[in-house]
PDB file of C-alpha atoms and ligand atoms in Angstrom:
ATOM      1  CA  MET A   1     126.355 101.124 107.710  1.00 48.00           C
ATOM      2  CA  LYS A   2     123.939 103.779 106.221  1.00 53.00           C
ATOM      3  CA  PRO A   3     124.975 107.250 107.518  1.00 49.00           C
ATOM      4  CA  VAL A   4     122.399 108.932 109.836  1.00 49.00           C
ATOM      5  CA  VAL A   5     121.326 112.111 108.019  1.00 49.00           C
ATOM      6  CA  ARG A   6     120.635 114.992 110.417  1.00 48.00           C
ATOM      7  CA  SER A   7     118.811 118.249 109.606  1.00 52.00           C
ATOM      8  CA  ALA A   8     121.006 121.235 108.862  1.00 46.00           C
ATOM      9  CA  SER A   9     119.982 122.870 112.173  1.00 48.00           C
ATOM     10  CA  GLN A  10     120.756 119.673 114.094  1.00 48.00           C
ATOM     11  CA  THR A  11     124.120 119.490 112.364  1.00 43.00           C
ATOM     12  CA  VAL A  12     124.865 123.142 113.126  1.00 43.00           C
ATOM     13  CA  ARG A  13     123.665 122.805 116.755  1.00 47.00           C
ATOM     14  CA  THR A  14     125.476 119.582 117.520  1.00 47.00           C
ATOM     15  CA  GLY A  15     128.387 120.455 115.279  1.00 50.00           C
ATOM     16  CA  ALA A  16     128.437 116.753 114.472  1.00 50.00           C
ATOM     17  CA  LEU A  17     129.359 115.631 111.003  1.00 53.00           C
ATOM     18  CA  GLU A  18     126.499 114.635 108.686  1.00 59.00           C
ATOM     19  CA  ARG A  19     127.062 111.047 109.785  1.00 64.00           C
ATOM     20  CA  GLY A  20     126.972 111.900 113.496  1.00 73.00           C
ATOM     21  CA  PRO A  21     129.193 110.056 116.068  1.00 76.00           C
ATOM     22  CA  GLU A  22     130.677 106.749 114.838  1.00 78.00           C
ATOM     23  CA  PRO A  23     128.475 103.765 115.869  1.00 82.00           C
ATOM     24  CA  LYS A  24     130.032 101.932 118.849  1.00 80.00           C
ATOM     25  CA  GLN A  25     130.280  98.652 116.945  1.00 82.00           C
ATOM     26  CA  ASP A  26     132.219 100.294 114.076  1.00 86.00           C
ATOM     27  CA  ARG A  27     134.615 101.914 116.523  1.00 88.00           C
ATOM     28  CA  SER A  28     135.260  98.601 118.254  1.00 91.00           C
ATOM     29  CA  VAL A  29     135.982  96.848 114.934  1.00 93.00           C
ATOM     30  CA  ARG A  30     138.305  99.662 113.878  1.00 94.00           C
ATOM     31  CA  THR A  31     140.150  99.525 117.221  1.00 96.00           C
ATOM     32  CA  ARG A  32     140.528  95.737 116.966  1.00 97.00           C
ATOM     33  CA  GLN A  33     142.005  96.080 113.480  1.00 97.00           C
ATOM     34  CA  LEU A  34     144.433  98.741 114.729  1.00 98.00           C
ATOM     35  CA  VAL A  35     145.589  96.508 117.584  1.00 98.00           C
ATOM     36  CA  LEU A  36     146.075  93.621 115.126  1.00 98.00           C
ATOM     37  CA  LEU A  37     148.165  95.790 112.806  1.00 98.00           C
ATOM     38  CA  ARG A  38     150.347  97.213 115.603  1.00 98.00           C
ATOM     39  CA  ALA A  39     150.797  93.751 117.104  1.00 98.00           C
ATOM     40  CA  ALA A  40     151.800  92.418 113.679  1.00 98.00           C
ATOM     41  CA  GLU A  41     154.388  95.185 113.353  1.00 98.00           C
ATOM     42  CA  CYS A  42     155.824  94.214 116.750  1.00 98.00           C
ATOM     43  CA  PHE A  43     155.786  90.459 116.031  1.00 98.00           C
ATOM     44  CA  ALA A  44     157.326  90.954 112.584  1.00 98.00           C
ATOM     45  CA  GLU A  45     160.123  93.142 113.974  1.00 97.00           C
ATOM     46  CA  LYS A  46     160.893  91.466 117.326  1.00 97.00           C
ATOM     47  CA  GLY A  47     159.210  88.057 117.252  1.00 98.00           C
ATOM     48  CA  PHE A  48     156.749  86.557 119.727  1.00 98.00           C
ATOM     49  CA  ALA A  49     159.030  86.194 122.759  1.00 98.00           C
ATOM     50  CA  ASP A  50     160.382  89.748 122.687  1.00 98.00           C
ATOM     51  CA  THR A  51     156.990  91.386 122.134  1.00 98.00           C
ATOM     52  CA  SER A  52     154.896  92.329 125.160  1.00 98.00           C
ATOM     53  CA  VAL A  53     151.266  93.410 125.292  1.00 98.00           C
ATOM     54  CA  LEU A  54     152.595  96.728 126.623  1.00 98.00           C
ATOM     55  CA  ASP A  55     154.721  97.096 123.471  1.00 98.00           C
ATOM     56  CA  VAL A  56     151.589  96.615 121.372  1.00 98.00           C
ATOM     57  CA  ALA A  57     149.527  98.992 123.497  1.00 98.00           C
ATOM     58  CA  GLU A  58     152.162 101.734 123.339  1.00 98.00           C
ATOM     59  CA  ARG A  59     152.532 101.303 119.568  1.00 98.00           C
ATOM     60  CA  ALA A  60     148.752 101.528 119.198  1.00 98.00           C
ATOM     61  CA  GLY A  61     148.520 104.550 121.486  1.00 98.00           C
ATOM     62  CA  MET A  62     146.249 102.593 123.839  1.00 97.00           C
ATOM     63  CA  THR A  63     146.316 101.225 127.384  1.00 97.00           C
ATOM     64  CA  LYS A  64     147.116  97.546 128.067  1.00 98.00           C
ATOM     65  CA  GLY A  65     143.545  97.241 129.324  1.00 97.00           C
ATOM     66  CA  ALA A  66     142.194  98.397 125.977  1.00 97.00           C
ATOM     67  CA  VAL A  67     144.286  95.755 124.193  1.00 98.00           C
ATOM     68  CA  TYR A  68     143.184  93.051 126.676  1.00 98.00           C
ATOM     69  CA  HIS A  69     139.568  94.075 125.992  1.00 97.00           C
ATOM     70  CA  HIS A  70     140.016  92.738 122.431  1.00 97.00           C
ATOM     71  CA  PHE A  71     142.655  90.042 123.037  1.00 98.00           C
ATOM     72  CA  PRO A  72     142.885  88.425 126.510  1.00 97.00           C
ATOM     73  CA  SER A  73     146.494  87.291 126.047  1.00 97.00           C
ATOM     74  CA  LYS A  74     149.548  87.649 123.811  1.00 97.00           C
ATOM     75  CA  GLU A  75     148.925  84.094 122.609  1.00 97.00           C
ATOM     76  CA  VAL A  76     145.386  84.981 121.500  1.00 97.00           C
ATOM     77  CA  LEU A  77     146.802  88.044 119.762  1.00 98.00           C
ATOM     78  CA  ALA A  78     149.355  85.892 117.910  1.00 98.00           C
ATOM     79  CA  ILE A  79     146.662  83.434 116.797  1.00 97.00           C
ATOM     80  CA  ALA A  80     144.538  86.326 115.525  1.00 98.00           C
ATOM     81  CA  VAL A  81     147.470  87.730 113.534  1.00 98.00           C
ATOM     82  CA  VAL A  82     148.180  84.341 111.943  1.00 98.00           C
ATOM     83  CA  GLU A  83     144.490  83.879 111.122  1.00 97.00           C
ATOM     84  CA  GLU A  84     144.438  87.372 109.561  1.00 98.00           C
ATOM     85  CA  HIS A  85     147.547  86.371 107.553  1.00 98.00           C
ATOM     86  CA  TYR A  86     145.699  83.388 106.040  1.00 97.00           C
ATOM     87  CA  ALA A  87     142.494  85.392 105.566  1.00 97.00           C
ATOM     88  CA  ARG A  88     144.362  87.555 103.040  1.00 97.00           C
ATOM     89  CA  TRP A  89     144.639  84.791 100.448  1.00 97.00           C
ATOM     90  CA  PRO A  90     140.980  84.078  99.545  1.00 97.00           C
ATOM     91  CA  VAL A  91     140.543  87.856  99.061  1.00 97.00           C
ATOM     92  CA  LEU A  92     143.581  87.936  96.785  1.00 98.00           C
ATOM     93  CA  LEU A  93     142.340  84.905  94.820  1.00 97.00           C
ATOM     94  CA  ALA A  94     138.906  86.493  94.344  1.00 98.00           C
ATOM     95  CA  LYS A  95     140.610  89.644  93.024  1.00 98.00           C
ATOM     96  CA  THR A  96     142.731  87.564  90.626  1.00 98.00           C
ATOM     97  CA  ARG A  97     139.665  85.607  89.456  1.00 97.00           C
ATOM     98  CA  THR A  98     138.002  88.862  88.340  1.00 98.00           C
ATOM     99  CA  LYS A  99     140.785  89.257  85.748  1.00 98.00           C
ATOM    100  CA  GLU A 100     139.527  86.107  83.985  1.00 97.00           C
ATOM    101  CA  LEU A 101     143.039  84.893  83.160  1.00 98.00           C
ATOM    102  CA  SER A 102     143.901  81.391  81.994  1.00 98.00           C
ATOM    103  CA  PRO A 103     144.392  78.875  84.843  1.00 97.00           C
ATOM    104  CA  PHE A 104     148.175  79.176  84.613  1.00 98.00           C
ATOM    105  CA  GLY A 105     147.905  82.962  84.331  1.00 97.00           C
ATOM    106  CA  THR A 106     145.771  82.902  87.484  1.00 98.00           C
ATOM    107  CA  VAL A 107     148.527  81.090  89.414  1.00 98.00           C
ATOM    108  CA  VAL A 108     151.121  83.605  88.241  1.00 98.00           C
ATOM    109  CA  ASP A 109     148.952  86.650  88.988  1.00 98.00           C
ATOM    110  CA  LEU A 110     147.940  85.276  92.397  1.00 98.00           C
ATOM    111  CA  LEU A 111     151.549  84.661  93.395  1.00 98.00           C
ATOM    112  CA  ASP A 112     152.520  88.121  92.108  1.00 98.00           C
ATOM    113  CA  GLY A 113     150.052  89.448  94.685  1.00 98.00           C
ATOM    114  CA  VAL A 114     151.349  87.109  97.384  1.00 98.00           C
ATOM    115  CA  ALA A 115     154.918  88.271  96.754  1.00 98.00           C
ATOM    116  CA  GLU A 116     153.786  91.902  97.056  1.00 98.00           C
ATOM    117  CA  ALA A 117     151.958  91.079 100.298  1.00 98.00           C
ATOM    118  CA  PHE A 118     155.077  89.478 101.769  1.00 98.00           C
ATOM    119  CA  HIS A 119     157.051  92.528 100.647  1.00 98.00           C
ATOM    120  CA  ARG A 120     154.728  95.139 102.144  1.00 98.00           C
ATOM    121  CA  ASP A 121     152.085  93.761 104.544  1.00 98.00           C
ATOM    122  CA  PRO A 122     153.065  93.557 108.270  1.00 98.00           C
ATOM    123  CA  ILE A 123     150.209  91.106 108.929  1.00 98.00           C
ATOM    124  CA  VAL A 124     151.580  88.721 106.272  1.00 98.00           C
ATOM    125  CA  GLN A 125     155.161  89.182 107.493  1.00 98.00           C
ATOM    126  CA  ALA A 126     154.170  88.627 111.129  1.00 98.00           C
ATOM    127  CA  GLY A 127     152.126  85.536 110.260  1.00 98.00           C
ATOM    128  CA  ALA A 128     155.152  83.996 108.566  1.00 98.00           C
ATOM    129  CA  ARG A 129     157.449  84.755 111.531  1.00 98.00           C
ATOM    130  CA  LEU A 130     154.919  83.487 114.100  1.00 98.00           C
ATOM    131  CA  GLN A 131     154.579  80.239 112.172  1.00 97.00           C
ATOM    132  CA  LEU A 132     158.375  79.827 112.319  1.00 97.00           C
ATOM    133  CA  GLU A 133     158.162  80.451 116.090  1.00 97.00           C
ATOM    134  CA  ARG A 134     155.070  78.272 116.547  1.00 95.00           C
ATOM    135  CA  SER A 135     156.818  76.008 119.103  1.00 94.00           C
ATOM    136  CA  LEU A 136     157.312  79.050 121.377  1.00 93.00           C
ATOM    137  CA  ILE A 137     153.625  79.965 121.268  1.00 94.00           C
ATOM    138  CA  GLY A 138     151.704  77.877 123.782  1.00 87.00           C
ATOM    139  CA  ALA A 139     148.593  77.869 121.616  1.00 89.00           C
ATOM    140  CA  PRO A 140     147.460  75.973 118.496  1.00 91.00           C
ATOM    141  CA  LEU A 141     148.148  77.724 115.178  1.00 94.00           C
ATOM    142  CA  PRO A 142     146.787  76.689 111.771  1.00 93.00           C
ATOM    143  CA  ALA A 143     148.972  74.053 110.049  1.00 94.00           C
ATOM    144  CA  PRO A 144     151.431  75.929 107.816  1.00 96.00           C
ATOM    145  CA  TYR A 145     151.961  75.371 104.057  1.00 97.00           C
ATOM    146  CA  VAL A 146     149.179  72.807 103.586  1.00 97.00           C
ATOM    147  CA  GLY A 147     146.573  75.380 102.544  1.00 97.00           C
ATOM    148  CA  TRP A 148     148.820  76.834  99.897  1.00 97.00           C
ATOM    149  CA  THR A 149     149.920  73.432  98.639  1.00 98.00           C
ATOM    150  CA  GLN A 150     146.294  72.369  98.147  1.00 98.00           C
ATOM    151  CA  LEU A 151     145.282  75.667  96.504  1.00 97.00           C
ATOM    152  CA  ILE A 152     148.208  75.636  94.057  1.00 98.00           C
ATOM    153  CA  THR A 153     147.529  71.925  93.357  1.00 98.00           C
ATOM    154  CA  ASP A 154     143.915  72.743  92.481  1.00 98.00           C
ATOM    155  CA  LEU A 155     144.862  75.712  90.298  1.00 98.00           C
ATOM    156  CA  LEU A 156     147.579  73.741  88.492  1.00 98.00           C
ATOM    157  CA  GLY A 157     145.033  70.955  87.983  1.00 98.00           C
ATOM    158  CA  GLU A 158     142.912  73.466  86.077  1.00 98.00           C
ATOM    159  CA  ALA A 159     146.038  74.503  84.138  1.00 98.00           C
ATOM    160  CA  GLN A 160     146.759  70.853  83.280  1.00 98.00           C
ATOM    161  CA  GLU A 161     143.201  70.383  81.994  1.00 98.00           C
ATOM    162  CA  ALA A 162     143.697  73.491  79.860  1.00 98.00           C
ATOM    163  CA  GLY A 163     146.896  71.990  78.420  1.00 98.00           C
ATOM    164  CA  GLU A 164     149.040  74.650  80.105  1.00 98.00           C
ATOM    165  CA  LEU A 165     151.315  72.277  82.082  1.00 97.00           C
ATOM    166  CA  ARG A 166     154.451  70.728  80.589  1.00 97.00           C
ATOM    167  CA  GLU A 167     154.089  67.037  79.710  1.00 96.00           C
ATOM    168  CA  GLY A 168     154.918  64.806  82.671  1.00 96.00           C
ATOM    169  CA  VAL A 169     154.423  67.501  85.335  1.00 97.00           C
ATOM    170  CA  THR A 170     151.780  66.602  87.936  1.00 97.00           C
ATOM    171  CA  PRO A 171     149.895  69.405  89.748  1.00 98.00           C
ATOM    172  CA  GLU A 172     150.705  67.954  93.188  1.00 98.00           C
ATOM    173  CA  GLU A 173     154.481  67.769  92.724  1.00 97.00           C
ATOM    174  CA  ALA A 174     154.594  71.153  90.995  1.00 97.00           C
ATOM    175  CA  ALA A 175     152.562  72.706  93.842  1.00 98.00           C
ATOM    176  CA  ARG A 176     154.972  71.308  96.450  1.00 98.00           C
ATOM    177  CA  LEU A 177     157.899  72.731  94.482  1.00 97.00           C
ATOM    178  CA  VAL A 178     156.246  76.167  94.093  1.00 97.00           C
ATOM    179  CA  VAL A 179     155.258  76.444  97.772  1.00 98.00           C
ATOM    180  CA  ALA A 180     158.633  75.238  99.046  1.00 98.00           C
ATOM    181  CA  SER A 181     160.589  77.552  96.736  1.00 97.00           C
ATOM    182  CA  PHE A 182     158.356  80.544  97.475  1.00 98.00           C
ATOM    183  CA  PHE A 183     158.611  79.919 101.229  1.00 98.00           C
ATOM    184  CA  GLY A 184     162.396  79.602 101.040  1.00 98.00           C
ATOM    185  CA  MET A 185     162.748  82.662  98.806  1.00 98.00           C
ATOM    186  CA  GLN A 186     160.709  84.946 101.095  1.00 98.00           C
ATOM    187  CA  HIS A 187     162.507  83.588 104.190  1.00 98.00           C
ATOM    188  CA  ILE A 188     166.006  84.170 102.796  1.00 98.00           C
ATOM    189  CA  SER A 189     164.970  87.608 101.551  1.00 98.00           C
ATOM    190  CA  ASP A 190     163.671  88.426 105.047  1.00 98.00           C
ATOM    191  CA  VAL A 191     166.763  87.144 106.910  1.00 97.00           C
ATOM    192  CA  LEU A 192     169.323  88.758 104.584  1.00 98.00           C
ATOM    193  CA  HIS A 193     167.539  91.916 103.402  1.00 98.00           C
ATOM    194  CA  GLY A 194     164.381  92.441 105.455  1.00 97.00           C
ATOM    195  CA  ARG A 195     162.489  91.474 102.293  1.00 97.00           C
ATOM    196  CA  ALA A 196     163.706  94.634 100.510  1.00 97.00           C
ATOM    197  CA  ASP A 197     164.687  92.532  97.498  1.00 97.00           C
ATOM    198  CA  MET A 198     161.467  90.485  97.357  1.00 97.00           C
ATOM    199  CA  PRO A 199     160.352  91.839  93.943  1.00 97.00           C
ATOM    200  CA  GLN A 200     163.622  90.809  92.299  1.00 98.00           C
ATOM    201  CA  ARG A 201     163.818  87.420  94.025  1.00 98.00           C
ATOM    202  CA  TRP A 202     160.195  86.655  93.134  1.00 98.00           C
ATOM    203  CA  ALA A 203     160.782  87.655  89.494  1.00 98.00           C
ATOM    204  CA  GLU A 204     163.695  85.180  89.319  1.00 98.00           C
ATOM    205  CA  LEU A 205     161.707  82.399  90.966  1.00 97.00           C
ATOM    206  CA  ARG A 206     158.693  83.019  88.721  1.00 97.00           C
ATOM    207  CA  GLU A 207     160.830  82.862  85.576  1.00 96.00           C
ATOM    208  CA  LEU A 208     162.878  79.822  86.572  1.00 96.00           C
ATOM    209  CA  VAL A 209     160.356  77.711  88.483  1.00 94.00           C
ATOM    210  CA  LEU A 210     156.879  78.675  87.315  1.00 93.00           C
ATOM    211  CA  PHE A 211     157.670  78.939  83.647  1.00 87.00           C
ATOM    212  CA  SER A 212     159.742  75.719  83.740  1.00 94.00           C
ATOM    213  CA  ILE A 213     156.545  73.776  84.469  1.00 96.00           C
ATOM    214  CA  ARG A 214     154.500  75.526  81.766  1.00 96.00           C
ATOM    215  CA  ALA A 215     153.750  73.736  78.479  1.00 95.00           C
TER     216      ALA A 215
HETATM  217  C1  LUB B 301     153.757  80.455 103.047  1.00 59.17           C
HETATM  218  C2  LUB B 301     154.010  80.777 105.328  1.00 59.17           C
HETATM  219  C3  LUB B 301     155.035  81.570 104.658  1.00 59.17           C
HETATM  220  C4  LUB B 301     154.024  79.288 102.118  1.00 59.17           C
HETATM  221  O1  LUB B 301     151.546  78.711 103.689  1.00 59.17           O
HETATM  222  C5  LUB B 301     152.217  79.106 104.682  1.00 59.17           C
HETATM  223  O2  LUB B 301     152.004  78.735 105.851  1.00 59.17           O
HETATM  224  C6  LUB B 301     153.293  80.078 104.418  1.00 59.17           C
HETATM  225  C7  LUB B 301     153.808  80.859 106.803  1.00 59.17           C
HETATM  226  O3  LUB B 301     153.803  79.607 107.383  1.00 59.17           O
HETATM  227  O4  LUB B 301     154.975  81.205 103.260  1.00 59.17           O
HETATM  228  C8  LUB B 301     154.446  79.774 100.748  1.00 59.17           C
HETATM  229  C9  LUB B 301     153.347  80.509 100.041  1.00 59.17           C
END
């Protein structure tokens, strides 16, 4: 939003910054994002059942009412966190595409970013845990794994057309293997080490699985 420029005297008199008070809409969006992040931290650490809206409110430094203003229930909050988890990936793919790598290089670079997101991003970590707990959440969540399987299938199809896939490897089967092994790797890393060893585990998986399907 274009900042409102005030005259020097106005600025001095009101003491407001050059931009003046934050527009209400911006403040509401920023507050919603803060609630999502704090809720993700709670869900990632304690899971859905052991997280209360009060926990989220206290972590966000807000009242329960302020949280309910953005999310009418804990279930709606969980859905929003999972949706935010999946919203990360098209952004990451667009960033990878700007590097103009080969199709296979694009898959590797994209998954490097995904591994880093699982290592560091509470929204991504919470989305994964909420999907594991989906049967406890009395609300419909996006189907897990299918989006990634289709995306990796499409990208490996491009790699196959570019002659980058090993003879006899089909994009669909390779995508199922990559998604299953990545999911298992990040889950084991989380359960055993709180994902502290994600970089090393991803490096192993990338070398052994991804490069075993490359021409
Ligand atoms: C990914 C999780 C955790 C699959 O696609 C998904 O739904 C995923 C959450 O359900 O890992 C591997 C990229």
